[in-house]
XYZ file of C-alpha atoms in Angstrom:
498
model
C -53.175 -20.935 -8.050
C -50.333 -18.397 -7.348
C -47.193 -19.738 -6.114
C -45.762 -17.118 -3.133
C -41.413 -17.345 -3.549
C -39.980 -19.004 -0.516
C -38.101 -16.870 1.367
C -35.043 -15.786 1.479
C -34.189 -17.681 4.584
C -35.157 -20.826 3.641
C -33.645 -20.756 0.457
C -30.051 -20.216 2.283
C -30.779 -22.805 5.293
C -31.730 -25.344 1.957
C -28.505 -24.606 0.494
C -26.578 -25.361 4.046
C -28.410 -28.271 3.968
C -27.494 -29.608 0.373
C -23.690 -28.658 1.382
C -23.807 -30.452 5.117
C -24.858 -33.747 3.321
C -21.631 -34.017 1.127
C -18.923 -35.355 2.672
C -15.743 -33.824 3.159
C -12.977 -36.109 2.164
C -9.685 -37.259 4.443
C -7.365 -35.243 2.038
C -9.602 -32.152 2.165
C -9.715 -32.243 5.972
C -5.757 -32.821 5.774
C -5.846 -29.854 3.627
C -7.161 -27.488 5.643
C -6.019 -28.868 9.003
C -2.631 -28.539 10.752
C -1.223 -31.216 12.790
C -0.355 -31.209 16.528
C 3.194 -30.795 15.526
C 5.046 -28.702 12.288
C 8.791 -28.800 12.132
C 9.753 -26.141 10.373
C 13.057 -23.804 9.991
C 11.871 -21.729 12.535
C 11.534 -24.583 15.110
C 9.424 -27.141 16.115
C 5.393 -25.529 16.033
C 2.899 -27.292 18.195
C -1.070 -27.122 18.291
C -3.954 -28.332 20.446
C -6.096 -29.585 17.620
C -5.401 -26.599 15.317
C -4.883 -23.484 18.178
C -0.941 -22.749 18.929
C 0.617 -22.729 21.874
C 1.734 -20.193 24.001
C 5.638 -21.015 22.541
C 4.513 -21.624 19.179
C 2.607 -18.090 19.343
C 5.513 -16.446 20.254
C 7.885 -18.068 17.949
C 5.017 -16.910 14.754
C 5.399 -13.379 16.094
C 8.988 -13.302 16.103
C 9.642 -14.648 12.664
C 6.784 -12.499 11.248
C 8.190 -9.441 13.248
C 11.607 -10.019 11.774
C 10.456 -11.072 8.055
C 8.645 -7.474 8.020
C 11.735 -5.671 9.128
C 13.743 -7.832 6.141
C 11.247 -6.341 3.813
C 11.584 -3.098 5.343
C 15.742 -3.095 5.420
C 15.233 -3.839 1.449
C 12.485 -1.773 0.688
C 13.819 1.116 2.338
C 17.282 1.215 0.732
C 16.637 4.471 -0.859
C 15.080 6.475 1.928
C 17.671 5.372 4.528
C 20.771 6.019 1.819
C 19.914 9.181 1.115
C 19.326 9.879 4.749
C 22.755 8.715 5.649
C 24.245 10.853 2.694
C 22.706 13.782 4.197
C 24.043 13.470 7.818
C 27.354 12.478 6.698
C 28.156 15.466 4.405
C 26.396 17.515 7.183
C 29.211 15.937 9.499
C 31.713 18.254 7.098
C 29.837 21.064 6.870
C 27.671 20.555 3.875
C 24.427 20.973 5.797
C 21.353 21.359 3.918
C 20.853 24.116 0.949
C 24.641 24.037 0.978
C 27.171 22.480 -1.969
C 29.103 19.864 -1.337
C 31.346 19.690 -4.448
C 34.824 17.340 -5.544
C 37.227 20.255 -6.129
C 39.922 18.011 -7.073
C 37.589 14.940 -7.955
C 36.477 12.188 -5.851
C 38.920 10.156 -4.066
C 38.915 7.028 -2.248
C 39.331 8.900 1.310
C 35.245 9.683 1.282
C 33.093 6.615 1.155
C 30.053 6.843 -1.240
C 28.865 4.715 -3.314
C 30.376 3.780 -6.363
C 31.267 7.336 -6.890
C 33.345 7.713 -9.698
C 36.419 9.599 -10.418
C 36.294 11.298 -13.743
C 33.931 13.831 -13.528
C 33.135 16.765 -10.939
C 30.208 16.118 -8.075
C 28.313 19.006 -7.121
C 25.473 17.740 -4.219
C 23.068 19.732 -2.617
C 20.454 18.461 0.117
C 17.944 20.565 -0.301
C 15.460 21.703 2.886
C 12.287 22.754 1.735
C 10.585 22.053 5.306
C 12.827 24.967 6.795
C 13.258 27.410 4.144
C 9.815 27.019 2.122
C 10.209 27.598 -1.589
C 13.592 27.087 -3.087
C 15.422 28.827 -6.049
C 18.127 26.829 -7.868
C 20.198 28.942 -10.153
C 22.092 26.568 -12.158
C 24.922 27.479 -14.535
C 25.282 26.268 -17.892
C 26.767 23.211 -19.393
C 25.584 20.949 -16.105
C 23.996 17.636 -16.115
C 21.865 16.490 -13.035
C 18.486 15.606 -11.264
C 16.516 16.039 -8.291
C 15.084 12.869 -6.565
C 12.962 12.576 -3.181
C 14.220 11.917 0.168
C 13.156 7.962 -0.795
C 15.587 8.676 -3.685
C 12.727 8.393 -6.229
C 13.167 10.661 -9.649
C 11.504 13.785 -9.912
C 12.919 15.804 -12.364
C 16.311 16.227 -14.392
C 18.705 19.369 -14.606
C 20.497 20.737 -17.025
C 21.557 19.264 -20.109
C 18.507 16.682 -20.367
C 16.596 18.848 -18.096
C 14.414 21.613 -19.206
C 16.806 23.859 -19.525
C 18.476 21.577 -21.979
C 21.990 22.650 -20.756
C 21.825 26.559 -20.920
C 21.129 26.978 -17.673
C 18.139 28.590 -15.506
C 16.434 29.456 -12.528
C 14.595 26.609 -11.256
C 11.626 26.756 -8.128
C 11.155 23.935 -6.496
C 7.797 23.732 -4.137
C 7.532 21.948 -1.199
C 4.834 19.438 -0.736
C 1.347 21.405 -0.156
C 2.762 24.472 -1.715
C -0.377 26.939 -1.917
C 1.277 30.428 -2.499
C 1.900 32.552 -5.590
C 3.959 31.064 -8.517
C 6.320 33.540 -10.129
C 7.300 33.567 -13.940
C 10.500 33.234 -14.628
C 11.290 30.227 -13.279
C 11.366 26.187 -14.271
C 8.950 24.871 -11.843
C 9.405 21.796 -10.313
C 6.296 20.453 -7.268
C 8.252 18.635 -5.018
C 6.830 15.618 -3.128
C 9.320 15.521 -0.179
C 10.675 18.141 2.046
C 14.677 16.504 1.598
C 15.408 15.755 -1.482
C 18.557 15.441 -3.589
C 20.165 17.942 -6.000
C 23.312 15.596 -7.605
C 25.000 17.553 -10.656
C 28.062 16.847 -12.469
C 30.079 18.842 -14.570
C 32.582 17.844 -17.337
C 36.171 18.081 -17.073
C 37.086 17.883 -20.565
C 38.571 21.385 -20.611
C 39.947 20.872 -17.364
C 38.898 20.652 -13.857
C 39.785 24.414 -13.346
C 37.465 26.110 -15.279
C 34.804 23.111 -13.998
C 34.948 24.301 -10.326
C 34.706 27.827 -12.025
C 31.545 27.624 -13.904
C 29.440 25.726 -10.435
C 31.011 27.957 -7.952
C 30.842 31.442 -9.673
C 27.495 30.091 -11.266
C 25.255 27.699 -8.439
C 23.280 29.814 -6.366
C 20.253 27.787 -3.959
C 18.153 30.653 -1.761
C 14.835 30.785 -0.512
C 12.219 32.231 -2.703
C 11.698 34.726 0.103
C 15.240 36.366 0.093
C 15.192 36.158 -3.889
C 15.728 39.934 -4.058
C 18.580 40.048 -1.385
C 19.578 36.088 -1.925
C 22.553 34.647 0.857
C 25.722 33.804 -0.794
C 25.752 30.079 -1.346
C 28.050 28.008 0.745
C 30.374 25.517 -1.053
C 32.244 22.756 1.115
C 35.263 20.906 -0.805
C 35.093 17.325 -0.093
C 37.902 15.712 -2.283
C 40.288 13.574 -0.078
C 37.817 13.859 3.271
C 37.956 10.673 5.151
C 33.796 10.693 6.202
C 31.241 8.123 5.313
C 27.731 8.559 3.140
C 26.989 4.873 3.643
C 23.769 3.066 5.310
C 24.821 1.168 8.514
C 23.211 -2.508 9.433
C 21.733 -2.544 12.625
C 19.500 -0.575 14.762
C 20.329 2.735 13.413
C 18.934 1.475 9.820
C 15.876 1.777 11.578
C 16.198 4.739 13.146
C 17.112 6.996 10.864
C 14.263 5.630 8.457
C 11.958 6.595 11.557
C 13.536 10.135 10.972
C 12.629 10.122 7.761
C 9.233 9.198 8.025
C 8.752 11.873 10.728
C 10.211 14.388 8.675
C 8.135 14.052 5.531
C 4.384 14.367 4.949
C 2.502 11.045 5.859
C 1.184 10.728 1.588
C 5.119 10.396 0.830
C 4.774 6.686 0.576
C 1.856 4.342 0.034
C -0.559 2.749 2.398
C 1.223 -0.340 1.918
C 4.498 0.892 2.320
C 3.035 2.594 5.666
C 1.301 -0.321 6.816
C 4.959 -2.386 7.120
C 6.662 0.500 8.974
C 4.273 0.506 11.606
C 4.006 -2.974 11.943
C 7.527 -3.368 13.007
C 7.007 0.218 14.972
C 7.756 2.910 12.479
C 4.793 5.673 12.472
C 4.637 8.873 11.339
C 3.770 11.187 14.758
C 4.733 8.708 16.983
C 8.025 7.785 18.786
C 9.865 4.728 17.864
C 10.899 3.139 20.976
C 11.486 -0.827 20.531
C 11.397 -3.071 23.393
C 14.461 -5.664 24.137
C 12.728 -8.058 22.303
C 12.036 -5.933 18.845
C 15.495 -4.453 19.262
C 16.733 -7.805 18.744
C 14.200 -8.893 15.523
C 15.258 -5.290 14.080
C 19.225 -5.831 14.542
C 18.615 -9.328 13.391
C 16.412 -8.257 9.850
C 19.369 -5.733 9.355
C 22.236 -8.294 8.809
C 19.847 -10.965 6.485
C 18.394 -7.755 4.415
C 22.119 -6.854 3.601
C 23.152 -10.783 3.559
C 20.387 -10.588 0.985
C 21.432 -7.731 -0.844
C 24.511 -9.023 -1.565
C 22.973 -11.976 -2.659
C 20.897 -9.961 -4.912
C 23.871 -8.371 -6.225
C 26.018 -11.309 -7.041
C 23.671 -14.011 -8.596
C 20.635 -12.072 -9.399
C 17.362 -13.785 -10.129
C 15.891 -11.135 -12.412
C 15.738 -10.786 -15.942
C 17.448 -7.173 -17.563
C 20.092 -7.647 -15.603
C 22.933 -9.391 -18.009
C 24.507 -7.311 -20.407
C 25.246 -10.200 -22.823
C 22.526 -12.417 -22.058
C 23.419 -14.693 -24.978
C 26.660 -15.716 -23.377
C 25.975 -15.546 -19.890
C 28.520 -13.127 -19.388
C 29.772 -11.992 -15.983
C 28.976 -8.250 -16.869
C 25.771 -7.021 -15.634
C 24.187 -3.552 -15.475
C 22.752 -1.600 -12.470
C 19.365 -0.510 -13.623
C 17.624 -4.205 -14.697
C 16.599 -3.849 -18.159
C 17.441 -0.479 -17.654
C 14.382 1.069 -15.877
C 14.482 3.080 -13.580
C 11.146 3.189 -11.691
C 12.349 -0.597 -11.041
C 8.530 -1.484 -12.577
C 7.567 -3.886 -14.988
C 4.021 -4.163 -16.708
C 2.660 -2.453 -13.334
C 4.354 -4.700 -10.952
C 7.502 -3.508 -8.711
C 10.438 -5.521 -8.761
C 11.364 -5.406 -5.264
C 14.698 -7.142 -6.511
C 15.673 -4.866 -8.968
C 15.306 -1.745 -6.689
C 17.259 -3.383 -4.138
C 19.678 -4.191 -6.769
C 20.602 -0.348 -7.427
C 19.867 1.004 -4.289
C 22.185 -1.063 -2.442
C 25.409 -0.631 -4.426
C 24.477 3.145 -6.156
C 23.039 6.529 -5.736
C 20.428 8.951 -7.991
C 18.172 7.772 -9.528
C 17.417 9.446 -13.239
C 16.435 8.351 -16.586
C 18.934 10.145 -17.940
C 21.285 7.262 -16.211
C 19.698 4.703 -18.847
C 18.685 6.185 -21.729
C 21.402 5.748 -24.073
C 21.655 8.096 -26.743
C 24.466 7.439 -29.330
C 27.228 9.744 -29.213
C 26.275 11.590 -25.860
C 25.740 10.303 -21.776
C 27.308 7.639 -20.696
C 26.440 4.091 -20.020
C 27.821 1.328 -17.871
C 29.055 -2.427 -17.345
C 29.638 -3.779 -14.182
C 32.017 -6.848 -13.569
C 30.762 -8.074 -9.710
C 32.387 -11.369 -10.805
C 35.369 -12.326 -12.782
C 35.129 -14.703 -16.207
C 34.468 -18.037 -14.178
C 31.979 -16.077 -12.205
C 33.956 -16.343 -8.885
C 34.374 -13.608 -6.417
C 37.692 -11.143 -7.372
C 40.779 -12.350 -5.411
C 43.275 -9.228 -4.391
C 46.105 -11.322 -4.091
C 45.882 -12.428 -7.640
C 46.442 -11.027 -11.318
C 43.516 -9.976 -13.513
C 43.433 -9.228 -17.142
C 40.735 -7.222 -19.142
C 41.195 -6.853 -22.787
C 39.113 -3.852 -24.435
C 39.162 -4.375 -28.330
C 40.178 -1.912 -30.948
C 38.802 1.356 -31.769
C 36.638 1.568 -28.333
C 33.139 3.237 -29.202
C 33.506 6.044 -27.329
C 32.732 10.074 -28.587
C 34.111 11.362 -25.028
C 36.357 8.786 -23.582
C 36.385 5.969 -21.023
C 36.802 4.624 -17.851
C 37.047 1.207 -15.582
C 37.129 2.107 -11.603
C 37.404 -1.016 -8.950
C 35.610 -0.519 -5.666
C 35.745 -2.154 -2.324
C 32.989 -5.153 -1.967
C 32.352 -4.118 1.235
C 31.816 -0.427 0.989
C 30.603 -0.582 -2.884
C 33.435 2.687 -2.808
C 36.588 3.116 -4.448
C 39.226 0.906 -3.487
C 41.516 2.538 -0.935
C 45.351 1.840 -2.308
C 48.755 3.276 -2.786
C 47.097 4.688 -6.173
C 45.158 8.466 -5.686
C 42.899 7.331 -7.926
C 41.747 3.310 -8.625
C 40.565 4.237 -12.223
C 42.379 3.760 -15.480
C 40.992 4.895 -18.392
C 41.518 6.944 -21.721
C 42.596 10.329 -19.953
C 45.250 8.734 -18.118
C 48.481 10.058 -20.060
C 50.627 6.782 -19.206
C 48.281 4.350 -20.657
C 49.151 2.487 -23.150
C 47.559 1.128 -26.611
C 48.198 -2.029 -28.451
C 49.517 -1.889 -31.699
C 46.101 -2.988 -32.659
C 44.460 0.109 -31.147
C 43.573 -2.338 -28.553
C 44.169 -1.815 -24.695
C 44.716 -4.500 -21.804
C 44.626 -3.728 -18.242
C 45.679 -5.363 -15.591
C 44.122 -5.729 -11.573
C 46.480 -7.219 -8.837
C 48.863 -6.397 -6.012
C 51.682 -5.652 -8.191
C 52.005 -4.342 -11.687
C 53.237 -6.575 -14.382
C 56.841 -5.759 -15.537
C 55.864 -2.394 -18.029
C 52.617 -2.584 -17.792
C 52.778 -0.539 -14.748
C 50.519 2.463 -16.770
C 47.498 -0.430 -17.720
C 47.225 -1.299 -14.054
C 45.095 -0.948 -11.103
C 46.185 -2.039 -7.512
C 44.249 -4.320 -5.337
C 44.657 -5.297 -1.860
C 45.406 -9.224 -0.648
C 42.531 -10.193 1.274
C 40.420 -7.967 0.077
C 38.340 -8.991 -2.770
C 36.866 -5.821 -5.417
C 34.702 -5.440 -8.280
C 34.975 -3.347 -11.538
C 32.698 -0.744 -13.536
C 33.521 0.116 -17.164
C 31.894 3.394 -17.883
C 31.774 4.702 -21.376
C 31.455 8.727 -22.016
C 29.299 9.289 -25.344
C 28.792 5.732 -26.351
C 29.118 4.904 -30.097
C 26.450 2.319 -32.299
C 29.118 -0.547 -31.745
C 28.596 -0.438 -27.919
C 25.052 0.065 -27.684
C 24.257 -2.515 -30.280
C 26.767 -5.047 -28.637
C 28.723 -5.683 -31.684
C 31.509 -4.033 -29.621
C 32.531 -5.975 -26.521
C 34.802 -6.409 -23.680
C 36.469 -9.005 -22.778
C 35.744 -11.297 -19.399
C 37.867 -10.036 -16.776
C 40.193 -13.155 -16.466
C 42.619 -14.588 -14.100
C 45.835 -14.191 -15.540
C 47.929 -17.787 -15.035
């Protein structure tokens, strides 16, 4: 006899049947259950057998609302930086396609972030939306990058760019670009209409001939006026009281909101997408937040900094010590020094908050160390007994012998709460090799000293803070030797002095 399968049906309502007769045990149901009441940091939650309240529905919405707008605050850090960097140089005069450039170097008067002071800025943000195809023709002996308006790397200039320092004429195409490509050119596909060109040139045959070689040699034009190109507009920013910086707040949000409106909607993920529009951020659509949202926003704004700074002071991610071994309070900027903030895949949320919060552009070329050539950093956010830097008290930082350096180098101290240079009675709050009135140990050591008055004659191996105030410190070393990249070389903690 021929057995017929039972059907499909039957099987299932079997299976239902096999599951309905086991029972479910107290801790399971306790498991998937919520009680009638939760206390929890956000308040007191309250259910009718498992369905919220009214209150308690309203209290979920806010917290989620405002833990979205955190994420978005930190997440963001790039877009809304570069953003702000952009309407404050416009504020001068340095609108976009034009050169904003430190004729007599950066000084504490602008506010950027962690700008330093021994080498020559030349910034462009460049408008591909307005003017279409852009040329770049960039002089010899430069070093720079380009990066998107979400201050992502796309491509470096000049010495490790393609045309490995001789200089060029560079295209860059705006997003969607379907036209004719010239020869001629380097050719760089741009994925944003506002994007970043940061160069710096050296000053090691003086700042003169520096300003020279970008301003006789920097030329940015559309590719449509290349045979009868404008003259290209240079604005001198050294000493200009303005600010670069991203605000807390409401505005955070609105000017990320201009951002998103002004770049094509495939400029970030679907992810990334999904969170601005959750908290009311979408591309083609105005961003008008009720009383109640305005509120959340303002409120995600001060814990996403609060957390930034926690970020930046006791980080929670490996890479991020430069002498792990000793737990030393000098850290770097790029964790483990990538800088696409990824690890096996994953993001590192931390890590690009980490940079983007306390620095700007974003380039390989900022963490490959090559021996010899570059540069490469330590950062001191802490001093030896990992404590916050006091202004009203005396600091000592001991740099050994023979400092592994082809070029020279450099420690700057910034203000904690602009991540800027310190503003003192000193032009500059750097000391560093180049400085004429420094002075070496009979060693070949150096010491240098941070507080609000110099030690008797050590007034050329001292920077001045402010009581009140507290700082932090950046050594930066121009063409680092073996010793330094291999550790073997090492500063000292920067200590109290007692």
């Amino acid at each position: 006899m021929k057995l017929r399968p039972i059907p499909l049906c039957f099987a299932v309502m079997a299976l239902f049947a096999q599951a309905a007769s086991a029972q479910v045990s107290k801790a399971e149901l306790q498991a998937i259950s919520i009680p009638d009441s939760v206390a929890t940091p956000i308040g007191e939650l309250k259910f009718f057998d498992g369905v919220p309240t009214d209150t308690t529905i309203n209290t979920l919405y806010d917290n989620l609302d405002r833990m979205r707008a955190v994420d978005v605050y930190l997440a963001h850090q790039g877009a809304a930086s570069l953003y702000a960097m952009r309407k404050g140089n416009a504020g001068i005069g340095a609108t976009s396609n034009t050169v904003s450039i430190t004729e007599q170097l950066l000084k504490p008067d602008s506010l950027y972030l962690t700008g330093n002071t021994s080498t020559l800025y030349a910034l462009s943000y460049l408008d591909l939306q307005a003017d279409g195809a852009l040329v770049v023709e960039l002089p010899a002996g430069m070093l720079g990058f380009l990066d998107d308006a979400w201050f992502r790397y796309i491509e470096n200039m000049g010495v490790p760019g393609p045309d490995k320092g001789k200089g060029g004429k560079y295209l860059l195409l705006p997003p969607g670009h379907t036209g004719t490509v010239p020869e001629g050119y380097f050719v760089v596909k741009m994925p944003t209409y506002h994007n970043l060109m940061f160069l710096r040139g050296s000053i090691a045959k003086g700042l003169a001939p520096a300003v020279e070689n970008i301003k006789s040699g920097l030329k940015i034009y559309p590719l449509s006026k290349a045979n009868n190109p404008p003259t290209t507009k240079f604005v001198d920013f050294s000493g200009t009281s303005y600010n670069t910086l991203v605000t807390r707040g409401l505005s955070f949000y609105e000017g990320l909101n201009q951002v998103v409106q002004e770049e094509p909607i495939d400029a970030i993920g679907p992810e990334m997408r999904g969170t601005l529009a959750a908290i009311g951020i979408k591309k083609g659509q105005p961003f008008k937040p009720d009383a109640r949202m305005q509120k959340l926003l303002i409120e995600a704004a001060d814990i996403g900094a609060a957390t930034a700074r926690a970020i930046t002071y006791q980080p929670r991610i490996d890479g991020v010590e430069i002498y792990p071994d000793t737990h030393s309070a000098w850290t770097m900027g790029y964790a483990s020094k990538n800088t696409s903030f990824e690890t096996d895949g994953a993001m590192s949320p931390d890590a690009r908050a980490l940079f983007l919060y306390n620095a700007t552009g974003v380039t390989p070329a900022m963490a490959t160390t090559h021996v010899g050539a570059g540069s490469d950093y330590g950062i001191a956010y802490l001093d030896s007994n990992k404590k916050a830097f006091d202004g009203s008290k005396t600091y000592k930082l001991h740099l050994p012998p023979n400092v592994p350096v082809n070029d020279f180098w450099a420690v700057t101290i910034y203000d904690t709460q602009t991540r800027s240079l310190l503003q003192t009675s000193q032009e500059f709050p750097t000391a560093g090799s180049q400085d004429q009135g420094i002075e070496k140990n009979a060693d070949g050591s150096y010491d240098l000293y941070f507080g609000p008055k110099a030690p008797a004659g050590k007034e050329g191996n001292w920077l001045e803070t402010v009581p009140g105030k507290s700082w932090f410190a950046i050594l930066r070393m121009y063409g680092p030797l073996e010793s330094w990249i291999d550790k073997s070389w090492r500063p000292s903690e920067i200590e109290p002095v007692k």
